Coordinates of C-alpha atoms and ligand atoms in Angstrom, one line a residue:
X28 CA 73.4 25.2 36.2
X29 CA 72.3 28.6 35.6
X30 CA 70.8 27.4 32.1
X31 CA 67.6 28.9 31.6
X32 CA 68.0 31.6 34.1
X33 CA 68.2 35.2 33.6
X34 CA 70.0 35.5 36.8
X35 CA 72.6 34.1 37.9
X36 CA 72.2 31.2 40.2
X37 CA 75.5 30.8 41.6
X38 CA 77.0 32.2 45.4
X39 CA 77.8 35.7 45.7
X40 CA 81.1 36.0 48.0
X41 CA 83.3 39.2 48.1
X42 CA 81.6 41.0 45.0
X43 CA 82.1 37.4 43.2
X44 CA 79.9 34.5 41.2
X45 CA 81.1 31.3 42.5
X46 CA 80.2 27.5 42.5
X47 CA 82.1 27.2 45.9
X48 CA 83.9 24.5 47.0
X49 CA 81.5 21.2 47.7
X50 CA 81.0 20.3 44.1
X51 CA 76.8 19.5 45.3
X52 CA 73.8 21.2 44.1
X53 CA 70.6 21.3 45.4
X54 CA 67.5 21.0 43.3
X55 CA 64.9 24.3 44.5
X56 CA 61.3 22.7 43.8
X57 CA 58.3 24.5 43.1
X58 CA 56.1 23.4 46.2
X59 CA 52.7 23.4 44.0
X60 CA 54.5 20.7 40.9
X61 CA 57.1 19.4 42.6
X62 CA 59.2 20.5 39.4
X63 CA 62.7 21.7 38.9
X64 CA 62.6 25.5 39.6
X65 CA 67.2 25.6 39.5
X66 CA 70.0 23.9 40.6
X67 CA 71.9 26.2 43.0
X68 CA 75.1 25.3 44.6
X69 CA 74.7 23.5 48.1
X70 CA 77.8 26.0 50.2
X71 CA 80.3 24.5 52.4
X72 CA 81.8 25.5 55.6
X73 CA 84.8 26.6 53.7
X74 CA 82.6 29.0 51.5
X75 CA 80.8 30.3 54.5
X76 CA 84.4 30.9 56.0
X77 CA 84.8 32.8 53.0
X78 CA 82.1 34.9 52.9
X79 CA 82.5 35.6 56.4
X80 CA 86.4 36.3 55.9
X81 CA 85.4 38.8 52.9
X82 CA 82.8 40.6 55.0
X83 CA 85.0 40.9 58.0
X84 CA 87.5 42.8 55.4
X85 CA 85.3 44.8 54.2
X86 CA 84.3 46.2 57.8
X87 CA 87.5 46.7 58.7
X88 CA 89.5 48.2 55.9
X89 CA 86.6 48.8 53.0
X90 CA 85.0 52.0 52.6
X91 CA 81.5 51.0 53.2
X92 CA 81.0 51.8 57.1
X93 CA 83.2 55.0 56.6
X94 CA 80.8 56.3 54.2
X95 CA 78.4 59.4 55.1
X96 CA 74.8 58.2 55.6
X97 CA 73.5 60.2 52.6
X98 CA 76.7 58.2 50.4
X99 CA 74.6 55.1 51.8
X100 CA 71.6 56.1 51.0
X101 CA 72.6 56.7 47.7
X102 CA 73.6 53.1 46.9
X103 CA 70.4 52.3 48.8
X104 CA 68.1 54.2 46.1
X105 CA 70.0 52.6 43.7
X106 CA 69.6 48.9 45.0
X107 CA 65.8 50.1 45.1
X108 CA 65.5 51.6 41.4
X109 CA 67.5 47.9 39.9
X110 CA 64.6 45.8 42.5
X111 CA 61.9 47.8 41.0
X112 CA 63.1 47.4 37.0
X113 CA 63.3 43.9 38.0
X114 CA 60.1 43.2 40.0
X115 CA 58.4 41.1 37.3
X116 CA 61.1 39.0 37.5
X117 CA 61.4 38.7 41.4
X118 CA 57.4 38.0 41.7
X119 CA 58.2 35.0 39.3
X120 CA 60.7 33.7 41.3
X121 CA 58.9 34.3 44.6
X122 CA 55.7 32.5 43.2
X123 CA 58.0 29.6 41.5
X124 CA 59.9 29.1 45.0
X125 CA 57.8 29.8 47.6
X126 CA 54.6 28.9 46.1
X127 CA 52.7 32.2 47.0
X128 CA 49.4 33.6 44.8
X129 CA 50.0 36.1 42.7
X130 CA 48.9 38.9 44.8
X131 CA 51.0 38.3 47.6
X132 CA 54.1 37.9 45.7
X133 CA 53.1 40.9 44.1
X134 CA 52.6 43.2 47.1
X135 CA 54.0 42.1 51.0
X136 CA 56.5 39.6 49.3
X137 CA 58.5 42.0 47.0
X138 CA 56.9 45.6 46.6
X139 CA 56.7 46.0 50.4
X140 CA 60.0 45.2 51.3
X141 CA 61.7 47.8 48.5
X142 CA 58.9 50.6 49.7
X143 CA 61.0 50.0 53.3
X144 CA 64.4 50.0 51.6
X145 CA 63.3 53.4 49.8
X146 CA 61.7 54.7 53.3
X147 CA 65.7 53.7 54.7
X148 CA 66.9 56.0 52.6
X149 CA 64.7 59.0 52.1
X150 CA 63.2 59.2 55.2
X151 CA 65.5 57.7 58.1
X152 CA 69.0 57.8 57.1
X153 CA 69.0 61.9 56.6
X154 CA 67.1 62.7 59.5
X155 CA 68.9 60.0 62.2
X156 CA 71.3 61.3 64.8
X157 CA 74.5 59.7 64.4
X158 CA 75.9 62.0 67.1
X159 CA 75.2 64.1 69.8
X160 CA 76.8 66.1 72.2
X161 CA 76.4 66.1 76.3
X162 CA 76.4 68.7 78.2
X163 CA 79.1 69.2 80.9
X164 CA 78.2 67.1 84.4
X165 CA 79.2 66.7 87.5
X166 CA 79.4 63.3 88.9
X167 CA 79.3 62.8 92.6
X168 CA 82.5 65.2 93.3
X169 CA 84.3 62.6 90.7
X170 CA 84.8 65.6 88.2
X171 CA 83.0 67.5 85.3
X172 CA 83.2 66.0 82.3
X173 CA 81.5 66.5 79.0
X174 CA 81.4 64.9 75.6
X175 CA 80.2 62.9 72.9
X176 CA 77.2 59.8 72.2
X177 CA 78.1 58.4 68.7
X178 CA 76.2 55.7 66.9
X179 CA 78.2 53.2 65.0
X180 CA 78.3 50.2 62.7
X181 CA 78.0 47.0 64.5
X182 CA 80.0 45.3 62.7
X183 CA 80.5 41.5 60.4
X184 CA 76.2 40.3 60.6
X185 CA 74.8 37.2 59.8
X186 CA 71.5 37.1 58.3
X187 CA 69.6 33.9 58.3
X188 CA 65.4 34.3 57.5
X189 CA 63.1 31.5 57.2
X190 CA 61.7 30.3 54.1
X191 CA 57.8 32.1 53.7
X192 CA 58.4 35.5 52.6
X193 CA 62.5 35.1 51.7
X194 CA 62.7 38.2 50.1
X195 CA 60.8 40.4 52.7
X196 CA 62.1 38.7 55.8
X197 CA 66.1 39.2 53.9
X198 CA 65.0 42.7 53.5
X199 CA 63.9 43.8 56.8
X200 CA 67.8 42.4 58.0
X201 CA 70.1 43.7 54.9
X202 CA 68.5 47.2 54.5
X203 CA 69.0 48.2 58.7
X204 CA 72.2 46.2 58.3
X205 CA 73.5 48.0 55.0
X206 CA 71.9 51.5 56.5
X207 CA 74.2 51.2 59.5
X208 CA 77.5 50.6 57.8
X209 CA 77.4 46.8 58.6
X210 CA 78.6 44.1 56.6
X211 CA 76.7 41.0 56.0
X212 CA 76.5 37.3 54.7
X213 CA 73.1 35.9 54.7
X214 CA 72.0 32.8 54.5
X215 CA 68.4 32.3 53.2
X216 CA 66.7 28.6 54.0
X217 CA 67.3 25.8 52.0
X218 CA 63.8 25.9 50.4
X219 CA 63.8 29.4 48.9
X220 CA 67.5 30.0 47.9
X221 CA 66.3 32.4 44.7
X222 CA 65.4 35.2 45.5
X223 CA 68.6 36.0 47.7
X224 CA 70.9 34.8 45.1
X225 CA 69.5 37.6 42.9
X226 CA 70.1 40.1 45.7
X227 CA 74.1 39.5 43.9
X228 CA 73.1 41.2 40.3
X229 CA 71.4 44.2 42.4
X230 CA 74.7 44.6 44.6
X231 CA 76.7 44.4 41.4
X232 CA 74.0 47.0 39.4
X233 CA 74.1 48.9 42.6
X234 CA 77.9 49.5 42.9
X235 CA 78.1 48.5 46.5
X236 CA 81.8 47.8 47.1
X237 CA 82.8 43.9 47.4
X238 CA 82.4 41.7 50.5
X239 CA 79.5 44.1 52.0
X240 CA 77.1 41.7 50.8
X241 CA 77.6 38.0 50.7
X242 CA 75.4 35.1 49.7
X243 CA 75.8 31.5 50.7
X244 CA 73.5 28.7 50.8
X245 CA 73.2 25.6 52.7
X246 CA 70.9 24.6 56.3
X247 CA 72.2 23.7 59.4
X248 CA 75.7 23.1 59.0
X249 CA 76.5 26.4 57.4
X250 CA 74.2 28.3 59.6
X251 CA 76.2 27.2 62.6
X252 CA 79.4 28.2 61.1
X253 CA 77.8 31.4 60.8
X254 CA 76.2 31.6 64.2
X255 CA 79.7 30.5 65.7
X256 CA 82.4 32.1 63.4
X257 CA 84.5 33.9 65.8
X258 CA 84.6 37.1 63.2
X259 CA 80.9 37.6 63.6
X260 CA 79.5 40.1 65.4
X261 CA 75.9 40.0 65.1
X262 CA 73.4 37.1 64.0
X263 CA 70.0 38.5 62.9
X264 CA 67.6 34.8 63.0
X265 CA 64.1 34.3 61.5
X266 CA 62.6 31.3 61.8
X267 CA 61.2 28.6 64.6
X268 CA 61.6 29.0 68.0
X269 CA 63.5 25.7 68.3
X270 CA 66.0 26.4 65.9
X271 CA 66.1 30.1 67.5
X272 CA 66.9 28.8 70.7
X273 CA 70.0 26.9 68.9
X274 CA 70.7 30.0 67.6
X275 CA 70.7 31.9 70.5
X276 CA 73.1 28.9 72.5
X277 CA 75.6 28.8 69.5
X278 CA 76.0 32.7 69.3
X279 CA 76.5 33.0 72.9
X280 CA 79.6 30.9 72.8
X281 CA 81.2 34.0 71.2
X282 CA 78.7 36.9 72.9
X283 CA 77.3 37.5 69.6
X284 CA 74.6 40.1 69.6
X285 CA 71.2 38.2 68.6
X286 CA 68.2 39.4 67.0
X287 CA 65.4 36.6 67.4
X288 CA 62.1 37.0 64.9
X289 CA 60.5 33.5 65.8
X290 CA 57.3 31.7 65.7
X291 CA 53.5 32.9 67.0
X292 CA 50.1 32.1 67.8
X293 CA 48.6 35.6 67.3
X294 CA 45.2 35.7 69.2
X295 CA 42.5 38.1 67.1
X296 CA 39.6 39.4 69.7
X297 CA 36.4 39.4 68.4
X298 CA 33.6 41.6 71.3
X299 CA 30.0 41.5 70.9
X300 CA 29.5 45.2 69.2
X301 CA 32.0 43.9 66.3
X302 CA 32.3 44.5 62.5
X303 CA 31.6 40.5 62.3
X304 CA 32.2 40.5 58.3
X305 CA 35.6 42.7 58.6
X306 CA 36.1 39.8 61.8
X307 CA 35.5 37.1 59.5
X308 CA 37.5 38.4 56.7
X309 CA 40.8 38.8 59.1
X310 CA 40.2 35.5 60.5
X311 CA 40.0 34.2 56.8
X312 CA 43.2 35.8 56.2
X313 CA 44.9 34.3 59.4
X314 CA 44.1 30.5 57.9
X315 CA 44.7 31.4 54.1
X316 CA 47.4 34.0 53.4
X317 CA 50.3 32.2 52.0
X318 CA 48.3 28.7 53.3
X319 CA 48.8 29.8 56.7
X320 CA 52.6 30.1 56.4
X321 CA 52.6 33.4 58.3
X322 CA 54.3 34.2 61.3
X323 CA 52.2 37.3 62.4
X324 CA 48.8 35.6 61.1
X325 CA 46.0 35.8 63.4
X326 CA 45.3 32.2 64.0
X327 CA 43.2 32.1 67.3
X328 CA 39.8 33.9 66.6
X329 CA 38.2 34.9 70.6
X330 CA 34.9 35.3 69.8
X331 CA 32.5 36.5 72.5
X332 CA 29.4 34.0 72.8
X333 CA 26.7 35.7 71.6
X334 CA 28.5 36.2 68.5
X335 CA 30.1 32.8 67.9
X336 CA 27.9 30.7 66.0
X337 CA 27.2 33.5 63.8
X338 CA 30.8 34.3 63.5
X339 CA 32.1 30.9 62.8
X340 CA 29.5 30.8 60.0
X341 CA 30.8 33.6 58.3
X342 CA 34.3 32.4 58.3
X343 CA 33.2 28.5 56.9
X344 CA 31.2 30.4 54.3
X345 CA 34.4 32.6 53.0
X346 CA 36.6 29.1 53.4
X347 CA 34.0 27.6 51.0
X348 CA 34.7 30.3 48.3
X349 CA 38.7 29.4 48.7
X350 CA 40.4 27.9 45.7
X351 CA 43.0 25.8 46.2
X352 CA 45.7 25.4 43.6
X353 CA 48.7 26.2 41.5
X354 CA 49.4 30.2 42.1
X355 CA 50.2 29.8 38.4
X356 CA 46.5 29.7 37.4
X357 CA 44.9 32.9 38.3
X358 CA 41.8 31.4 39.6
X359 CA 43.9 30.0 42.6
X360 CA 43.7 32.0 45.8
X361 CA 45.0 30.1 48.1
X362 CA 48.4 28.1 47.2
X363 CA 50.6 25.0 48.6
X364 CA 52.8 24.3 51.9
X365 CA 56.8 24.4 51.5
X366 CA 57.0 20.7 51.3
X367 CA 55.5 17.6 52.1
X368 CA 57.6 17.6 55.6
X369 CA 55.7 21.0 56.5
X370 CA 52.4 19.2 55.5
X371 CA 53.0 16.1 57.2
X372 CA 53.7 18.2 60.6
X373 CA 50.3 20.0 60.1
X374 CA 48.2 17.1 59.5
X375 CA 50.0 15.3 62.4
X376 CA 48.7 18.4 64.5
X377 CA 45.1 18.3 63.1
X378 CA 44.7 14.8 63.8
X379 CA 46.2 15.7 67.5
X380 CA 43.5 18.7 67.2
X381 CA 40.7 16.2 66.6
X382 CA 42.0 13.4 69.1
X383 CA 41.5 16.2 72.1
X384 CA 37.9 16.5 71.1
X385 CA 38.1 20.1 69.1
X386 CA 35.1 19.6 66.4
X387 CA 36.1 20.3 62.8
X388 CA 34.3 23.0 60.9
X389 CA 35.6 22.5 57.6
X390 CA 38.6 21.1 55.9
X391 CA 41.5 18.8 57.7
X392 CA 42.3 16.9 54.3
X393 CA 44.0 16.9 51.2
X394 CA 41.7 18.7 48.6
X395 CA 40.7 16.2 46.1
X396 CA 41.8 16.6 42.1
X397 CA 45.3 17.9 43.1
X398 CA 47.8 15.0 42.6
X399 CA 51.1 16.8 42.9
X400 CA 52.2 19.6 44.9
X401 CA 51.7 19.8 48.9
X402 CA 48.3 21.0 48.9
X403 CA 45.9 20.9 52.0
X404 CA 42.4 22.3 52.6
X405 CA 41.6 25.3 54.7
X406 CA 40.6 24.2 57.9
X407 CA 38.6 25.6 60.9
X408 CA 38.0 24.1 64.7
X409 CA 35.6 25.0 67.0
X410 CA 35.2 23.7 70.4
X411 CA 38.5 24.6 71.2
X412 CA 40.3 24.9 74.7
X413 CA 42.7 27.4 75.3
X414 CA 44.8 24.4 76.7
X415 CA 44.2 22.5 74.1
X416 CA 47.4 21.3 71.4
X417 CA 46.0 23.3 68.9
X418 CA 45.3 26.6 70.6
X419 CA 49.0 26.1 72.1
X420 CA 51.5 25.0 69.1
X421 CA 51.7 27.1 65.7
X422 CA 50.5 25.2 62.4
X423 CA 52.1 27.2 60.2
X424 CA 49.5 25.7 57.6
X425 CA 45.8 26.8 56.7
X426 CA 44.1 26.2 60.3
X427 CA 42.2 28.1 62.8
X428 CA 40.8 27.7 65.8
X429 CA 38.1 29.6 67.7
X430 CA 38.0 30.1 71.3
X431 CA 35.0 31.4 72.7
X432 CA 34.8 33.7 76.1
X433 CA 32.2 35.6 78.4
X434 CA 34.1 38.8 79.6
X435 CA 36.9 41.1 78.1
X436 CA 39.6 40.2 80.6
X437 CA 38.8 36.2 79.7
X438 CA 39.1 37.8 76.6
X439 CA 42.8 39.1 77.6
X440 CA 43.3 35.8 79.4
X441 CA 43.2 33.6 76.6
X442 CA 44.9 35.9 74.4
X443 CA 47.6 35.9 76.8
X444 CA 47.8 32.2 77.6
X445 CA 50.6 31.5 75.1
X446 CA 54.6 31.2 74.9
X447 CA 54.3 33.4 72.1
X448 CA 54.1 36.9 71.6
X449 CA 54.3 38.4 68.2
X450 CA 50.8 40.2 66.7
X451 CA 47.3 40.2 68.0
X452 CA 44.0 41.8 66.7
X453 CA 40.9 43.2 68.5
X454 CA 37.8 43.8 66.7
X455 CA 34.8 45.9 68.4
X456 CA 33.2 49.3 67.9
X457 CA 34.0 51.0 71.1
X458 CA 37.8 52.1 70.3
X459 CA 38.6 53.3 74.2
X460 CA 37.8 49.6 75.0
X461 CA 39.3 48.0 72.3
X462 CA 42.5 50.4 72.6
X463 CA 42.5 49.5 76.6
X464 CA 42.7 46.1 76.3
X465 CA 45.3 46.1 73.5
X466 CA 47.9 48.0 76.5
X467 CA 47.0 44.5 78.1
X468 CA 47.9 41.9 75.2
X469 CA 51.6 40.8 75.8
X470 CA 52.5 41.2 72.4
X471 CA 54.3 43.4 69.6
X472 CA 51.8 44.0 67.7
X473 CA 48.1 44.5 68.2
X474 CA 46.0 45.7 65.3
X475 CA 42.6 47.0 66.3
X476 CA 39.5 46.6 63.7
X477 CA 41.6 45.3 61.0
X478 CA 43.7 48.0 60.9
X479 CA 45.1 50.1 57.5
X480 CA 46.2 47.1 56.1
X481 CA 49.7 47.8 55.2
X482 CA 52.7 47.0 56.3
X483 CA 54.3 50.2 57.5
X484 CA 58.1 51.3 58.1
X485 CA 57.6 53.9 61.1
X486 CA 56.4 51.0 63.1
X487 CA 58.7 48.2 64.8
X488 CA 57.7 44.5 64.0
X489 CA 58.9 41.9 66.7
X490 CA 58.0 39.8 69.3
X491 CA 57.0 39.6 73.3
X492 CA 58.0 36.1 75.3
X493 CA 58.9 33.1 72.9
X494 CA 58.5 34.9 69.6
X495 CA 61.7 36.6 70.1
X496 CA 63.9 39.3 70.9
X497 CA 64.5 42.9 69.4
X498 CA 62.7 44.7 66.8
X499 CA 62.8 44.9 62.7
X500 CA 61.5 47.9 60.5
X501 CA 62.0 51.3 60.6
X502 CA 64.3 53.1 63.0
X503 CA 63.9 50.5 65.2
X504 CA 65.7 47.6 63.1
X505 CA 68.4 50.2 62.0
X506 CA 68.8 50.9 65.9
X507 CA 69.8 46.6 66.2
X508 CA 72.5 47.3 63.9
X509 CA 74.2 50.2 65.8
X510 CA 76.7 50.4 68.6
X511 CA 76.9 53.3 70.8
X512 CA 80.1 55.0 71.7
X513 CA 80.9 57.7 74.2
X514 CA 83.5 60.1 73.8
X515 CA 84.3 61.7 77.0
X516 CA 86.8 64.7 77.8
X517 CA 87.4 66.7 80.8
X518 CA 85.0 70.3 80.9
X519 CA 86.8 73.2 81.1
Ligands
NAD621 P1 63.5 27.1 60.7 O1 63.7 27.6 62.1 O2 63.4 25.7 60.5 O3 64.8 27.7 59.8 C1 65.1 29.0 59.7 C2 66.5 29.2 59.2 O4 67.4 28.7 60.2 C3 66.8 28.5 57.9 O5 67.6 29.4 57.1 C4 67.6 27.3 58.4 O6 68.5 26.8 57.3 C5 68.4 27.9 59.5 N1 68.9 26.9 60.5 C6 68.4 25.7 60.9 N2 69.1 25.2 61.9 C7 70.1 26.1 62.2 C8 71.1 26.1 63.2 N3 71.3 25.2 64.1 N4 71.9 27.3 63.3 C9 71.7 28.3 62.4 N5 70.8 28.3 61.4 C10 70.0 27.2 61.4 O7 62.3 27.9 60.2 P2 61.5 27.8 58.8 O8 60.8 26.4 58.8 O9 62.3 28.2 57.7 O10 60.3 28.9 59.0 C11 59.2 28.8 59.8 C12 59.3 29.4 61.2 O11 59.7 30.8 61.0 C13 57.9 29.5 61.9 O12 58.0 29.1 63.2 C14 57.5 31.0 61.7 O13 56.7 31.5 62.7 C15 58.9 31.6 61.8 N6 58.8 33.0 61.2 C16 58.9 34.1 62.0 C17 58.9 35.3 61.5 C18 59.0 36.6 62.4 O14 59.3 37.6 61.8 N7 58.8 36.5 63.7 C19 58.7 35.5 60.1 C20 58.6 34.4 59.3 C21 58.7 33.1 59.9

C-alpha cells in the first residue's frame, strides 16, 4: 500500500502506523488525471474508537497538557523545522491530491500554515496569560473574596476540515489545539487524506508523546462517531453548511463545544472612484484561485453603474488569459474541481444561473482538448439579481457573478442579503468611506482595496450568520481551545 511512497500512508493512532481494522482501502485520485495518487486505509468505527480512546488517555494521564507553554512550544518549532525540510514533498502531495497550481500549493496551502505554527510558538504561547489574579471584592454583603482566572486545556478535540486546502484548514485546528494542551484526532475528508497522514512522520520526528495526535480516515460514518463519542470534548468542523448543521445536532447530543468554519458567498464592493484593474484582478482571483474552491473567495463583484461595463470587461479580458489544465504543467494557472460530483453540482447551478435569465459573460462549459480530469471553464454572469440562485447559493467552482447598484448603502444591502457571512472586500479611493461601510458588512472579514495580500496570524478568520461559529488563527483560535477556571478563596 504504501509502495512508492516516501511516507507512510497508513493511520496514525496512539503514536502508531496501522492498517486498522476494516481490511478496505480507498483509492486517493488526482482530480486533473483521474490516476492513482495511494491506497490509504478506509478507518472504521472501531479505529476511530481507538483513536479517540488513545487521545482521551493521553489528556488525562499523559504529560502533554501538564507541560509549560514554552515545553510546547518547543515541540511546536520542532513540528515546524521537520514541515519546512519536508515542504517539497508536502507541495507534491498537495498538488497530486487536491489538484492546486503550483503557486498555491507552494504558498497559502503549505508555507502559510507552518508561518502560523511558528507564529504559535514564538510569538503567542510566551507572551499569553494562562493566569491571573483578581483582586479582593465585595459582593453584595455576600462576602469578600479574592482569587484566581486560569486558562486551561479543553480537553479530547476532534478535527474534521474540508477537502480544498487540507493541510492549511488541519493546521489552523491542530496548532491552537496542540498550543493549548489539547489532544486531538482528526479526520481530514475523504478526497485529500495525504497530507494529514504525513502530519504522523512529523509527530514522530517531533517527539510529541503518543495519543496527542491521532489520524483516521473515513466520511460520514467515522465523522459521526467522532462528533458523538461520549469522550469528546470539542469538535472543531470545516466544511458545508449542511453537513455543519449535522455536525452541530450530533455534537449537541453530548454538549460538545463546536467550532463551525462553513460555507460563503463573500460580496467584493466595487465604488465609482475605484482601482478598477486591482478590482478586476481580486474579482479574477475570487473565480480562479484553486478553480473557485475557496471558502473566503470573493465571488459576488457590486459594481457601481458607471463603472460596470467597464469593469466586467476587464475581468472577461483577464478570464481570457486563464489556462486551464494539469497543475503539473507549469503553463497551467488555473487547475481542476475535486471530482466529477463537485463539477456536476456546479454546472447544475450554472444552468439554474442561466434558466433565471442571468446572461453569461464567458465560460459555463467544459474547456475543450481536456479529456480526463474534472476540468471546467472560468465563468462570469452579469445581469444578475441579488435574489437570484446564483447570487444566493455558493458554487464552490470557477463562477462569478456581478451585481450592479446606485448608492453605497444598496451597496451594503446587497452585500448583506446573504445567509452567509464569512469575508467581504471594498474597493474605492476614499478610505473613511470605504472603512465606514465595512463596520456595516455582517461579516468576519472585510478586506478594503485588496488588502496586503497575506494571510496573517494576529488576525481572527471566521464567520458571521450561516458561515459559522467561533474564530481560527492567532490568539483567537488558541482562545477556542481553552477553558477558564476560577479559583476563589476567602480575602483576608
Ligand atoms: P463537507 O461538508 O462535504 O465535508 C467536510 C467534512 O465533513 C469532511 O471531512 C467529511 O468527511 C465530513 N463529514 C461529512 N458528513 C459528516 C457528518 N455527518 N458528521 C461529521 N463529519 C461529516 O465539505 P467539503 O465538500 O469537504 O468542503 C466544501 C465546503 O467547505 C464548502 O461549503 C466551503 O465553503 C467550506 N469551507 C469552509 C471554510 C472556512 O474556513 N469557513 C474553509 C474551506 C471550506
Amino acid at each position: 500500500m504504501t509502495a512508492g511512497h516516501p511516507f507512510s500512508t497508513q493511520l496514525y493512532i496512539d503514536g502508531r502506523r496501522t492498517d486498522g481494522s476494516s481490511g478496505r482501502e480507498v483509492v486517493v485520485r488526482n482530480p486533473a488525471t483521474e490516476e492513482p495518487v495511494a491506497e490509504v486505509p478506509d478507518a472504521s468505527v472501531d479505529d476511530v474508537r481507538h483513536a479517540v480512546a488513545a487521545a482521551r488517555r493521553a489528556f488525562d494521564e499523559g504529560p502533554w497538557p501538564r507541560l509549560a507553554p514554552s515545553q510546547r512550544a518547543t515541540v511546536l518549532l520542532r513540528l515546524a523545522e521537520e514541515m519546512e525540510r519536508r515542504l517539497a514533498e508536502l507541495v507534491a502531495v498537495n498538488m497530486a491530491e487536491a489538484g492546486s497550481v503550483r503557486w498555491l500549493a507552494e504558498s497559502l496551502q503549505t508555507s502559510v500554515p507552518i508561518a502560523h505554527l511558528r507564529d504559535m510558538a514564538e510569538r503567542v504561547l510566551p507572551a499569553f496569560a494562562w493566569e491571573r489574579s483578581i483582586e479582593p471584592t465585595i459582593t453584595a454583603g455576600v462576602g469578600i473574596s479574592q482569587g484566581q482566572l486560569r486558562r486551561e486545556p479543553f480537553g479530547v478535540c476532534a478535527l474534521i476540515p474540508a477537502y480544498n486546502f487540507p493541510f492549511f484548514l488541519g493546521l489552523m485546528k491542530l496548532i491552537p489545539a496542540l498550543a493549548a494542551g489539547c489532544t486531538v484526532v482528526l479526520k481530514p475528508a475523504p478526497a485529500t487524506p495525504l497530507e494529514s497522514l504525513l502530519l504522523g512522520d512529523f509527530a514522530d520526528a517531533a517527539g510529541l508523546p503518543p495519543g496527542v495526535l491521532n489520524v483516521v480516515t473515513g466520511g460520514v460514518e467515522a465523522g459521526r462517531e467522532l462528533t458523538t463519542h461520549p469522550m469528546v470534548d470539542l469538535v472543531s468542523f470545516t466544511g458545508s453548511d449542511t453537513v455543519g448543521r449535522s455536525v452541530y445536532a450530533q455534537a449537541a447530543t453530548s454538549l460538545k463545544k463546536v467550532v463551525l468554519e462553513l460555507g460563503g458567498k463573500s460580496a467584493s464592493i466595487v465604488r465609482a472612484d475605484a482601482d478598477l484593474d486591482g478590482a478586476a484582478r481580486s474579482a479574477l482571483a475570487g473565480i480562479t484561485v484553486h478553480a473557485g474552491q475557496g471558502c473566503s473567495l470573493l465571488t459576488r463583484t457590486i459594481v457601481h453603474e458607471s463603472v460596470h461595463d467597464e469593469l466586467v470587461e476587464r475581468i472577461r479580458a483577464g478570464l481570457a488569459g486563464v489556462v486551464v489544465g494539469d497543475p503539473a504543467d507549469p503553463a497551467t494557472t488555473m487547475g481542476p474541481l475535486i471530482s466529477s460530483s463537485q463539477r456536476d453540482k456546479v454546472e447544475k447551478l450554472i444552468r439554474t444561473g442561466e434558466e433565471e435569465g442571468a446572461q453569461l459573460v464567458t465560460g459555463g462549459g467544459r474547456p475543450a482538448g481536456l479529456d480526463k480530469g474534472f476540468f471546467l471553464e472560468p465563468t462570469l454572469f452579469t445581469g444578475v439579481g441579488s435574489a437570484m440562485t446564483i447570487a444566493q447559493q455558493e458554487f464552490f467552482g470557477p463562477v462569478g457573478v456581478v451585481i450592479p447598484f446606485r448608492t453605497d448603502d444598496e451597496a451594503v444591502g446587497i452585500a448583506n442579503d446573504s445567509p452567509y457571512g464569512l469575508s467581504g472586500g471594498i474597493w474605492s479611493a476614499d478610505t473613511a468611506t470605504a472603512h465606514a461601510m465595512a463596520t456595516r458588512l455582517r461579516t468576519g472579514t472585510v478586506v478594503l482595496n485588496g488588502g496586503g495580500g497575506g494571510v496573517n496570524p494576529r488576525l481572527a478568520f471566521g464567520g458571521y450568520k450561516q458561515s459559522g461559529l467561533g474564530r481560527e488563527w492567532g490568539e483567537f483560535g488558541l482562545d477556542e481551545y481553552l477553558q477558564t477556571k476560577a479559583i476563589t478563596w476567602a480575602a483576608r
